[in-house]
Amino acid sequence: MIIITATLSFATREDRDRAVVATADIQRATRDEEEACLAYCFAPDPVEPTHIQVYELWTDPDGLARHFEHHTYAAMVRALGSCGILHSDNRLWHAEDRGPVYGPDRAFRRDAVADS
């Protein structure tokens, strides 16, 4: 499992809000058209008015590599560029699914993140 997180920065809240609207259909197309995409969400940060928080979840490296050649990726780059993006801080994580965060007792499952 591959997780991508990012913070996208814009000059103004208005620029950020335009980017959210401009990318909504692209996000949907990425989810619908790219089989390896499990999640693809560009959401306005409720605390930082000029930021978008990005969360992506991909099944495998090959699927993610195909994404960067897909028309939706090119469309996203164009859309963000047209909305005045200033900076992007991106991180990529390779992870395994360790199940739910909470156990049957509704308590945090520390065992899910503890080293073996």
Coordinates of N, CA and C in Angstrom, one line a residue:
M1 N 0.8 -1.2 0.0 CA 0.0 0.0 0.0 C 0.9 1.2 0.0
I2 N 0.5 2.2 -0.8 CA 1.3 3.4 -0.9 C 0.4 4.6 -0.5
I3 N 0.9 5.4 0.4 CA 0.1 6.6 0.8 C 0.9 7.8 0.4
I4 N 0.2 8.8 -0.2 CA 0.8 10.1 -0.5 C 0.1 11.1 0.3
T5 N 0.8 12.0 1.0 CA 0.2 13.1 1.7 C 0.9 14.4 1.1
A6 N 0.2 15.4 1.1 CA 0.8 16.7 0.6 C 0.0 17.9 1.3
T7 N 0.7 19.0 1.3 CA 0.1 20.3 1.7 C 0.4 21.2 0.5
L8 N -0.7 21.7 -0.1 CA -0.6 22.6 -1.2 C -0.9 24.0 -0.7
S9 N 0.0 25.0 -1.0 CA -0.1 26.3 -0.5 C -0.5 27.3 -1.6
F10 N -1.4 28.2 -1.3 CA -1.9 29.2 -2.2 C -1.7 30.6 -1.6
A11 N -1.7 31.6 -2.4 CA -1.5 33.0 -1.9 C -2.7 33.5 -1.1
T12 N -3.9 33.1 -1.5 CA -5.1 33.6 -0.8 C -6.1 32.4 -0.6
R13 N -7.0 32.6 0.2 CA -8.1 31.7 0.5 C -8.9 31.5 -0.8
E14 N -9.1 32.6 -1.5 CA -9.9 32.5 -2.8 C -9.2 31.6 -3.8
D15 N -7.9 31.7 -3.9 CA -7.2 30.9 -4.8 C -7.3 29.4 -4.4
R16 N -7.2 29.2 -3.1 CA -7.4 27.8 -2.6 C -8.8 27.3 -2.9
D17 N -9.8 28.1 -2.7 CA -11.1 27.7 -2.9 C -11.4 27.4 -4.4
R18 N -10.8 28.2 -5.3 CA -10.9 28.0 -6.7 C -10.3 26.6 -7.1
A19 N -9.2 26.3 -6.4 CA -8.5 25.0 -6.7 C -9.3 23.9 -6.3
V20 N -10.0 24.0 -5.1 CA -10.9 22.9 -4.7 C -12.0 22.6 -5.7
V21 N -12.6 23.7 -6.2 CA -13.7 23.5 -7.2 C -13.1 23.0 -8.5
A22 N -12.0 23.6 -8.9 CA -11.4 23.2 -10.2 C -10.9 21.8 -10.3
T23 N -10.6 21.2 -9.1 CA -10.1 19.8 -9.1 C -11.1 18.7 -8.8
A24 N -12.3 19.1 -8.4 CA -13.2 18.1 -7.9 C -13.5 17.0 -9.0
D25 N -13.8 17.4 -10.2 CA -14.1 16.5 -11.3 C -12.8 15.6 -11.6
I26 N -11.7 16.2 -11.5 CA -10.4 15.5 -11.7 C -10.2 14.4 -10.6
Q27 N -10.5 14.8 -9.4 CA -10.4 13.8 -8.3 C -11.4 12.6 -8.6
R28 N -12.6 12.9 -9.0 CA -13.6 11.9 -9.2 C -13.1 11.0 -10.4
A29 N -12.6 11.6 -11.5 CA -12.1 10.8 -12.6 C -10.9 9.9 -12.2
T30 N -10.0 10.4 -11.4 CA -8.9 9.6 -10.9 C -9.4 8.4 -10.2
R31 N -10.3 8.6 -9.3 CA -10.9 7.5 -8.5 C -11.6 6.5 -9.4
D32 N -12.3 7.0 -10.3 CA -13.1 6.1 -11.2 C -12.3 5.4 -12.3
E33 N -11.3 6.1 -12.8 CA -10.6 5.5 -14.0 C -9.3 4.8 -13.7
E34 N -8.7 5.0 -12.5 CA -7.5 4.4 -12.2 C -7.7 3.3 -11.2
E35 N -7.5 2.1 -11.7 CA -7.8 0.9 -10.9 C -7.0 0.8 -9.6
A36 N -5.8 1.3 -9.6 CA -4.9 1.2 -8.4 C -5.2 2.3 -7.4
C37 N -6.0 3.2 -7.7 CA -6.4 4.3 -6.8 C -7.5 3.9 -5.9
L38 N -7.2 3.9 -4.6 CA -8.2 3.6 -3.6 C -8.8 4.9 -2.9
A39 N -8.0 5.9 -2.9 CA -8.4 7.2 -2.4 C -7.6 8.3 -3.0
Y40 N -8.3 9.4 -3.3 CA -7.7 10.6 -3.9 C -8.5 11.8 -3.5
C41 N -8.0 12.5 -2.5 CA -8.8 13.6 -1.9 C -7.9 14.9 -1.7
F42 N -8.3 16.0 -2.3 CA -7.7 17.3 -2.2 C -8.7 18.1 -1.4
A43 N -8.5 18.4 -0.1 CA -9.5 19.0 0.7 C -9.0 20.3 1.3
P44 N -9.9 21.3 1.5 CA -9.4 22.6 2.1 C -9.1 22.3 3.6
D45 N -8.0 22.9 4.0 CA -7.6 22.8 5.4 C -8.5 23.7 6.2
P46 N -9.2 23.2 7.3 CA -10.1 24.0 8.0 C -9.4 25.0 9.0
V47 N -8.1 24.8 9.1 CA -7.3 25.7 10.1 C -6.4 26.7 9.3
E48 N -5.8 26.3 8.2 CA -5.0 27.1 7.4 C -5.7 27.5 6.1
P49 N -6.2 28.7 6.1 CA -7.1 29.1 5.0 C -6.5 29.2 3.6
T50 N -5.2 29.0 3.5 CA -4.6 29.0 2.1 C -4.0 27.7 1.8
H51 N -4.4 26.6 2.5 CA -3.8 25.3 2.3 C -4.9 24.3 1.8
I52 N -4.5 23.4 1.0 CA -5.2 22.1 0.7 C -4.4 21.0 1.2
Q53 N -5.1 20.0 1.9 CA -4.5 18.8 2.4 C -4.8 17.7 1.4
V54 N -3.8 17.0 1.0 CA -3.9 15.9 0.0 C -3.7 14.6 0.7
Y55 N -4.6 13.6 0.3 CA -4.5 12.2 0.8 C -4.8 11.3 -0.4
E56 N -3.8 10.5 -0.7 CA -3.9 9.5 -1.8 C -3.6 8.1 -1.3
L57 N -4.3 7.1 -1.7 CA -4.0 5.7 -1.3 C -3.9 4.9 -2.6
W58 N -2.8 4.2 -2.8 CA -2.6 3.4 -4.1 C -2.3 2.0 -3.7
T59 N -2.7 1.1 -4.5 CA -2.5 -0.4 -4.2 C -1.1 -0.8 -4.4
D60 N -0.4 -0.2 -5.4 CA 1.0 -0.8 -5.7 C 1.8 0.3 -6.4
P61 N 3.1 0.1 -6.5 CA 4.0 1.0 -7.1 C 3.7 1.2 -8.6
D62 N 3.4 0.1 -9.3 CA 3.1 0.1 -10.7 C 1.9 1.0 -11.0
G63 N 0.9 0.8 -10.2 CA -0.3 1.6 -10.4 C -0.1 3.1 -10.2
L64 N 0.7 3.4 -9.2 CA 1.1 4.8 -8.9 C 1.9 5.3 -10.1
A65 N 2.8 4.6 -10.6 CA 3.7 5.0 -11.7 C 2.8 5.3 -13.0
R66 N 1.8 4.4 -13.2 CA 0.8 4.7 -14.3 C 0.1 6.0 -14.1
H67 N -0.2 6.3 -12.9 CA -1.0 7.6 -12.6 C -0.2 8.8 -13.1
F68 N 1.1 8.8 -13.0 CA 1.9 9.9 -13.5 C 1.9 10.1 -15.0
E69 N 1.4 9.0 -15.7 CA 1.3 9.1 -17.2 C -0.2 9.2 -17.6
H70 N -1.1 9.2 -16.6 CA -2.5 9.2 -16.9 C -3.0 10.7 -17.2
H71 N -4.0 10.8 -18.0 CA -4.5 12.1 -18.4 C -5.0 12.9 -17.2
T72 N -5.5 12.2 -16.1 CA -6.0 12.9 -14.9 C -4.9 13.6 -14.2
Y73 N -3.7 13.0 -14.2 CA -2.6 13.7 -13.5 C -2.2 15.0 -14.3
A74 N -2.1 14.9 -15.6 CA -1.8 16.1 -16.4 C -2.9 17.2 -16.2
A75 N -4.1 16.7 -16.1 CA -5.2 17.7 -15.8 C -5.1 18.3 -14.5
M76 N -4.7 17.6 -13.5 CA -4.5 18.1 -12.1 C -3.4 19.2 -12.1
V77 N -2.3 18.9 -12.7 CA -1.2 19.8 -12.8 C -1.7 21.1 -13.4
R78 N -2.4 21.0 -14.5 CA -2.9 22.2 -15.2 C -3.9 23.0 -14.3
A79 N -4.8 22.3 -13.7 CA -5.8 23.0 -12.9 C -5.1 23.7 -11.7
L80 N -4.2 23.0 -11.0 CA -3.6 23.7 -9.9 C -2.7 24.9 -10.3
G81 N -2.1 24.7 -11.5 CA -1.3 25.9 -12.0 C -2.1 27.1 -12.3
S82 N -3.4 26.8 -12.8 CA -4.2 27.9 -13.2 C -4.9 28.6 -12.0
C83 N -4.7 28.0 -10.8 CA -5.3 28.5 -9.6 C -4.2 29.2 -8.7
G84 N -3.0 29.3 -9.2 CA -2.0 30.0 -8.4 C -1.3 29.3 -7.3
I85 N -1.1 28.0 -7.4 CA -0.4 27.2 -6.4 C 1.0 27.8 -6.2
L86 N 1.4 28.0 -5.0 CA 2.7 28.6 -4.7 C 3.7 27.5 -4.3
H87 N 3.3 26.5 -3.6 CA 4.2 25.5 -3.1 C 3.5 24.2 -2.8
S88 N 4.2 23.1 -2.9 CA 3.7 21.8 -2.6 C 4.7 21.0 -1.8
D89 N 4.3 20.6 -0.6 CA 5.2 19.7 0.2 C 4.6 18.3 0.2
N90 N 5.3 17.4 -0.5 CA 4.8 16.0 -0.8 C 5.6 15.0 0.0
R91 N 4.9 14.0 0.5 CA 5.5 12.8 1.1 C 4.9 11.5 0.6
L92 N 5.7 10.5 0.5 CA 5.3 9.2 0.0 C 5.6 8.2 1.1
W93 N 4.6 7.3 1.4 CA 4.8 6.3 2.5 C 4.4 5.0 1.9
H94 N 5.2 4.0 2.3 CA 4.9 2.6 1.9 C 4.5 1.9 3.2
A95 N 3.3 1.3 3.2 CA 2.7 0.8 4.4 C 1.9 -0.5 4.2
E96 N 1.6 -1.1 5.3 CA 0.7 -2.3 5.2 C -0.5 -2.0 6.0
D97 N -1.6 -2.6 5.6 CA -2.9 -2.4 6.3 C -2.8 -3.2 7.6
R98 N -2.9 -2.6 8.7 CA -2.9 -3.2 10.0 C -4.3 -3.3 10.7
G99 N -5.3 -3.0 9.9 CA -6.7 -3.2 10.5 C -7.2 -1.9 11.1
P100 N -8.3 -2.0 11.8 CA -8.9 -0.8 12.3 C -8.1 -0.1 13.4
V101 N -8.4 1.2 13.6 CA -7.7 2.0 14.6 C -8.1 1.5 16.0
Y102 N -9.4 1.2 16.1 CA -10.0 0.9 17.4 C -10.4 -0.6 17.5
G103 N -10.2 -1.1 18.7 CA -10.6 -2.5 18.9 C -12.1 -2.6 19.3
P104 N -12.6 -3.8 19.6 CA -14.0 -4.0 20.0 C -14.4 -3.2 21.2
D105 N -13.4 -2.9 22.1 CA -13.6 -2.1 23.3 C -13.6 -0.6 23.0
R106 N -13.4 -0.2 21.8 CA -13.4 1.2 21.3 C -12.1 1.9 21.8
A107 N -11.1 1.1 22.2 CA -9.8 1.7 22.6 C -8.8 1.6 21.4
F108 N -7.9 2.5 21.4 CA -6.9 2.6 20.4 C -6.1 1.2 20.4
R109 N -5.9 0.7 19.2 CA -5.2 -0.6 19.1 C -3.7 -0.4 19.0
R110 N -3.0 -0.2 20.1 CA -1.6 0.0 20.2 C -0.8 -1.2 19.6
D111 N -1.4 -2.4 19.7 CA -0.8 -3.6 19.1 C -0.6 -3.5 17.6
A112 N -1.5 -2.7 17.0 CA -1.4 -2.5 15.5 C -0.2 -1.8 15.0
V113 N 0.4 -1.0 15.9 CA 1.5 -0.1 15.5 C 2.8 -0.5 16.3
A114 N 2.7 -1.4 17.2 CA 3.8 -1.8 18.0 C 4.8 -2.7 17.1
D115 N 6.0 -2.5 17.4 CA 7.0 -3.3 16.7 C 6.9 -4.8 17.1
S116 N 7.1 -5.7 16.2 CA 7.0 -7.1 16.6 C 8.1 -7.6 17.4

